[in-house]
Short mmCIF file of C-alpha atoms in Angstrom, two decimals:
data_model
loop_
_atom_site.label_atom_id
_atom_site.label_comp_id
_atom_site.label_asym_id
_atom_site.label_seq_id
_atom_site.Cartn_x
_atom_site.Cartn_y
_atom_site.Cartn_z
CA UNK A 48 -69.07 -101.16 -1.84
CA UNK A 49 -66.45 -103.91 -0.85
CA UNK A 50 -63.23 -103.50 1.34
CA UNK A 51 -62.06 -106.88 2.59
CA UNK A 52 -58.74 -107.20 4.27
CA UNK A 53 -56.52 -110.25 3.84
CA UNK A 54 -53.91 -111.68 6.15
CA UNK A 55 -50.43 -112.23 4.12
CA UNK A 56 -48.75 -115.18 3.59
CA UNK A 57 -46.17 -115.93 6.10
CA UNK A 58 -43.44 -114.93 4.17
CA UNK A 59 -44.83 -111.60 3.63
CA UNK A 60 -45.93 -110.88 7.10
CA UNK A 61 -43.25 -109.30 8.66
CA UNK A 62 -42.86 -106.97 5.93
CA UNK A 63 -46.85 -106.28 4.85
CA UNK A 64 -49.73 -105.88 7.28
CA UNK A 65 -52.75 -106.47 4.98
CA UNK A 66 -54.36 -106.52 1.83
CA UNK A 67 -57.19 -104.79 1.11
CA UNK A 68 -59.81 -105.58 -2.21
CA UNK A 69 -61.57 -102.75 -2.74
CA UNK A 70 -64.77 -102.01 -4.77
CA UNK A 71 -67.27 -99.43 -5.64
CA UNK A 72 -70.04 -99.81 -8.13
CA UNK A 73 -70.16 -95.75 -7.78
CA UNK A 74 -68.20 -92.66 -8.18
CA UNK A 75 -67.28 -91.49 -5.54
CA UNK A 76 -64.64 -88.77 -3.99
CA UNK A 77 -63.29 -89.39 -0.57
CA UNK A 78 -60.57 -88.41 1.52
CA UNK A 79 -57.58 -90.66 3.00
CA UNK A 80 -55.73 -89.90 6.41
CA UNK A 81 -52.43 -89.98 6.98
CA UNK A 82 -51.33 -93.44 8.30
CA UNK A 83 -47.87 -95.41 9.30
CA UNK A 84 -48.46 -97.65 6.21
CA UNK A 85 -47.17 -96.63 2.70
CA UNK A 86 -49.28 -97.81 0.30
CA UNK A 87 -49.42 -99.89 -2.90
CA UNK A 88 -53.09 -100.31 -5.63
CA UNK A 89 -53.05 -102.47 -8.26
CA UNK A 90 -55.96 -101.39 -10.31
CA UNK A 91 -57.57 -104.43 -12.05
CA UNK A 92 -60.61 -101.75 -13.29
CA UNK A 93 -61.52 -98.35 -13.57
CA UNK A 94 -59.47 -95.47 -12.54
CA UNK A 95 -58.42 -93.05 -10.04
CA UNK A 96 -57.81 -89.29 -9.44
CA UNK A 97 -55.98 -87.54 -6.69
CA UNK A 98 -57.17 -84.00 -6.34
CA UNK A 99 -55.32 -80.99 -5.31
CA UNK A 100 -57.85 -78.11 -5.16
CA UNK A 101 -59.15 -77.31 -8.43
CA UNK A 102 -56.81 -79.87 -9.98
CA UNK A 103 -57.62 -83.67 -10.52
CA UNK A 104 -54.44 -85.96 -11.97
CA UNK A 105 -55.32 -89.50 -13.27
CA UNK A 106 -53.06 -91.47 -11.42
CA UNK A 107 -51.66 -94.91 -12.76
CA UNK A 108 -53.02 -98.05 -12.51
CA UNK A 109 -50.15 -99.36 -10.67
CA UNK A 110 -49.12 -96.94 -8.13
CA UNK A 111 -47.15 -96.56 -4.46
CA UNK A 112 -48.71 -93.60 -2.15
CA UNK A 113 -45.87 -92.25 0.46
CA UNK A 114 -46.41 -91.38 3.90
CA UNK A 115 -48.36 -88.62 4.19
CA UNK A 116 -48.76 -85.63 7.09
CA UNK A 117 -51.94 -84.24 5.95
CA UNK A 118 -54.75 -85.55 4.21
CA UNK A 119 -55.47 -86.28 0.55
CA UNK A 120 -58.24 -86.20 -1.77
CA UNK A 121 -59.12 -88.57 -4.22
CA UNK A 122 -62.08 -89.49 -7.13
CA UNK A 123 -63.09 -93.13 -7.90
CA UNK A 124 -64.70 -94.00 -11.50
CA UNK A 125 -67.59 -96.30 -11.15
CA UNK A 126 -67.01 -99.68 -10.97
CA UNK A 127 -63.74 -99.57 -9.72
CA UNK A 128 -61.62 -102.68 -8.46
CA UNK A 129 -58.09 -102.00 -6.80
CA UNK A 130 -55.97 -104.51 -5.00
CA UNK A 131 -54.07 -102.46 -2.18
CA UNK A 132 -50.77 -103.29 -0.17
CA UNK A 133 -50.34 -101.68 3.61
CA UNK A 134 -46.46 -102.15 4.34
CA UNK A 135 -45.17 -102.53 7.60
CA UNK A 136 -43.58 -99.38 8.91
CA UNK A 137 -39.81 -100.76 7.49
CA UNK A 138 -41.49 -103.04 5.20
CA UNK A 139 -40.44 -101.46 1.88
CA UNK A 140 -37.24 -101.82 2.30
CA UNK A 141 -37.44 -105.09 2.00
CA UNK A 142 -38.28 -105.07 -1.71
CA UNK A 143 -36.48 -102.07 -3.19
CA UNK A 144 -33.48 -99.84 -2.49
CA UNK A 145 -35.52 -96.58 -2.53
CA UNK A 146 -35.53 -94.64 -0.01
CA UNK A 147 -38.95 -94.40 1.64
CA UNK A 148 -38.41 -90.84 2.46
CA UNK A 149 -38.67 -89.80 -1.33
CA UNK A 150 -42.16 -91.11 -1.95
CA UNK A 151 -43.01 -88.69 0.82
CA UNK A 152 -46.52 -87.25 0.46
CA UNK A 153 -46.19 -88.62 -3.26
CA UNK A 154 -48.58 -90.98 -5.06
CA UNK A 155 -46.33 -92.16 -8.03
CA UNK A 156 -46.03 -94.80 -10.81
CA UNK A 157 -45.20 -98.04 -9.53
CA UNK A 158 -42.41 -98.37 -12.01
CA UNK A 159 -40.44 -95.35 -10.17
CA UNK A 160 -39.42 -98.50 -7.70
CA UNK A 161 -39.97 -101.31 -9.57
CA UNK A 162 -39.50 -103.17 -13.32
CA UNK A 163 -41.84 -101.93 -15.77
CA UNK A 164 -42.41 -105.43 -17.33
CA UNK A 165 -42.77 -106.96 -14.09
CA UNK A 166 -45.32 -104.77 -13.23
CA UNK A 167 -47.05 -104.63 -16.46
CA UNK A 168 -47.35 -108.78 -16.19
CA UNK A 169 -48.56 -108.51 -13.04
CA UNK A 170 -51.34 -106.74 -14.09
CA UNK A 171 -51.98 -108.89 -17.39
CA UNK A 172 -52.39 -111.78 -14.82
CA UNK A 173 -54.84 -109.34 -12.58
CA UNK A 174 -56.87 -108.06 -15.71
CA UNK A 175 -57.69 -112.02 -16.39
CA UNK A 176 -58.32 -113.18 -12.85
CA UNK A 177 -61.87 -114.32 -11.57
CA UNK A 178 -61.57 -113.94 -8.05
CA UNK A 179 -60.17 -112.00 -5.20
CA UNK A 180 -58.25 -115.27 -3.79
CA UNK A 181 -56.68 -115.42 -7.30
CA UNK A 182 -55.53 -111.60 -7.09
CA UNK A 183 -54.42 -111.46 -3.77
CA UNK A 184 -52.19 -114.40 -5.29
CA UNK A 185 -51.09 -112.81 -8.10
CA UNK A 186 -49.73 -109.62 -6.10
CA UNK A 187 -47.55 -111.91 -3.51
CA UNK A 188 -46.20 -113.54 -6.70
CA UNK A 189 -44.89 -110.28 -7.40
CA UNK A 190 -44.01 -109.07 -4.01
CA UNK A 191 -42.12 -112.20 -3.04
CA UNK A 192 -40.12 -111.91 -7.00
CA UNK A 193 -38.68 -108.67 -5.45
CA UNK A 194 -38.52 -109.40 -1.80
CA UNK A 195 -34.53 -109.46 -0.62
CA UNK A 196 -32.33 -110.61 1.67
CA UNK A 197 -32.08 -107.92 3.98
CA UNK A 198 -32.24 -107.39 7.40
CA UNK A 199 -34.28 -104.28 8.82
CA UNK A 200 -32.20 -101.67 10.75
CA UNK A 201 -32.38 -102.84 14.32
CA UNK A 202 -32.19 -99.49 15.51
CA UNK A 203 -35.04 -97.82 13.45
CA UNK A 204 -36.95 -100.53 14.78
CA UNK A 205 -36.42 -99.79 18.58
CA UNK A 206 -37.56 -96.28 17.59
CA UNK A 207 -40.75 -97.23 16.19
CA UNK A 208 -41.45 -99.50 19.29
CA UNK A 209 -41.02 -96.71 21.89
CA UNK A 210 -42.89 -94.38 19.40
CA UNK A 211 -45.84 -96.52 19.31
CA UNK A 212 -45.40 -97.24 22.95
CA UNK A 213 -45.94 -93.77 23.86
CA UNK A 214 -48.76 -92.97 21.22
CA UNK A 215 -46.35 -90.60 19.49
CA UNK A 216 -46.18 -88.54 22.25
CA UNK A 217 -41.96 -89.35 22.85
CA UNK A 218 -39.80 -85.94 22.68
CA UNK A 219 -37.08 -86.51 20.32
CA UNK A 220 -34.61 -85.55 22.74
CA UNK A 221 -35.97 -88.75 24.47
CA UNK A 222 -35.87 -90.95 21.94
CA UNK A 223 -32.49 -90.08 20.82
CA UNK A 224 -31.30 -90.54 24.34
CA UNK A 225 -33.11 -93.86 25.02
CA UNK A 226 -30.98 -94.66 21.54
CA UNK A 227 -27.72 -93.92 22.47
CA UNK A 228 -27.81 -91.71 19.47
CA UNK A 229 -27.59 -87.96 18.29
CA UNK A 230 -30.62 -86.58 16.53
CA UNK A 231 -29.22 -86.02 12.68
CA UNK A 232 -28.07 -90.10 12.12
CA UNK A 233 -30.89 -91.11 13.79
CA UNK A 234 -33.20 -88.87 11.27
CA UNK A 235 -31.10 -90.30 8.22
CA UNK A 236 -31.39 -94.14 9.25
CA UNK A 237 -35.14 -93.56 9.96
CA UNK A 238 -36.47 -91.65 6.53
CA UNK A 239 -34.52 -93.94 4.62
CA UNK A 240 -36.19 -97.01 6.14
CA UNK A 241 -39.26 -95.63 7.14
CA UNK A 242 -40.31 -92.94 4.85
CA UNK A 243 -40.49 -89.61 6.91
CA UNK A 244 -38.21 -88.25 10.41
CA UNK A 245 -39.26 -89.51 13.35
CA UNK A 246 -41.01 -86.69 14.67
CA UNK A 247 -43.19 -86.49 11.81
CA UNK A 248 -43.90 -89.71 12.24
CA UNK A 249 -44.60 -89.65 15.39
CA UNK A 250 -46.93 -86.91 14.58
CA UNK A 251 -48.97 -89.60 12.85
CA UNK A 252 -49.17 -92.09 15.70
CA UNK A 253 -50.17 -89.48 17.69
CA UNK A 254 -53.05 -88.26 15.61
CA UNK A 255 -54.56 -91.92 14.60
CA UNK A 256 -53.97 -92.76 18.77
CA UNK A 257 -56.55 -89.45 19.03
CA UNK A 258 -59.17 -90.58 16.21
CA UNK A 259 -59.40 -93.80 18.38
CA UNK A 260 -59.96 -91.64 21.60
CA UNK A 261 -62.84 -90.07 19.91
CA UNK A 262 -64.59 -92.97 19.53
CA UNK A 263 -65.19 -93.34 23.34
CA UNK A 264 -66.78 -91.13 25.24
CA UNK A 265 -64.01 -88.32 27.12
CA UNK A 266 -64.39 -84.66 26.54
CA UNK A 267 -62.46 -82.97 23.54
CA UNK A 268 -60.37 -81.27 26.82
CA UNK A 269 -59.02 -84.59 28.27
CA UNK A 270 -58.53 -86.14 24.69
CA UNK A 271 -56.31 -83.21 23.99
CA UNK A 272 -54.11 -82.99 27.36
CA UNK A 273 -53.95 -86.86 27.52
CA UNK A 274 -52.26 -86.62 24.22
CA UNK A 275 -49.97 -84.13 25.48
CA UNK A 276 -51.13 -81.23 23.12
CA UNK A 277 -50.29 -77.34 25.27
CA UNK A 278 -53.39 -76.47 24.94
CA UNK A 279 -56.95 -77.03 23.12
CA UNK A 280 -55.40 -74.36 20.47
CA UNK A 281 -52.82 -76.77 19.52
CA UNK A 282 -55.05 -79.61 19.35
CA UNK A 283 -57.24 -78.44 16.98
CA UNK A 284 -54.27 -76.74 14.45
CA UNK A 285 -52.78 -80.00 14.33
CA UNK A 286 -55.71 -82.23 13.91
CA UNK A 287 -56.96 -79.83 11.27
CA UNK A 288 -53.65 -80.31 9.45
CA UNK A 289 -54.44 -83.86 9.42
CA UNK A 290 -57.71 -84.04 8.30
CA UNK A 291 -58.89 -80.45 6.89
CA UNK A 292 -61.80 -80.14 9.78
CA UNK A 293 -62.00 -79.86 13.85
CA UNK A 294 -61.85 -82.76 15.84
CA UNK A 295 -65.28 -81.42 16.83
CA UNK A 296 -66.61 -82.13 13.28
CA UNK A 297 -64.45 -85.04 12.55
CA UNK A 298 -66.03 -87.06 15.72
CA UNK A 299 -70.14 -86.17 14.22
CA UNK A 300 -68.36 -88.16 11.37
CA UNK A 301 -67.89 -91.44 12.94
#
């Protein structure tokens, strides 16, 4: 199995965290947990399915997945190869006028937000590429061709910064106060740029901070209280929503 991270060209760094070249010779079912990145995927070989209960949906070979507030199951066929594009928290808005929140909890075809012809042309080039370097360059060319001359919303940037500084524990009322804006207009601007509300985004940031904490020797009680959960039942309930399991069981898999 291959999972190689690649840093984007300088022109794309403000908008793209990194690329991933992912390949698997075996059929596999796996779980994706919520993160703060919208993700584009170009499959240059093999097929990918999303799983909901007993239903499998064959995903388009070029697609995008929005932010999620719960885990999601996928299955790949053997011999799959994919280029993944991980956006910064506000990166998608530099490439499309599509409001990011319309993609929340969705995995949809990339032609929902980009021109079908341009996507097909990119996929044809990927099919002919022989190296990972060539594939990354092709995807970068696609992204650069879609890049728009827009400035990110500075208020939203500051909101994201404050949420990260608190590891997702900041109260939304405190966030509004610090930014000198009421909840409704902030929420509207934040959803459009980032893909969900400040409250849901903060919960995703807190979840990922908790996962990092599970790697150290702290007790689950200490971790729960350090991330400002009211009690253990609140901690376990939130964690189960994101992962489908308890913090204790999740820790055993690390």
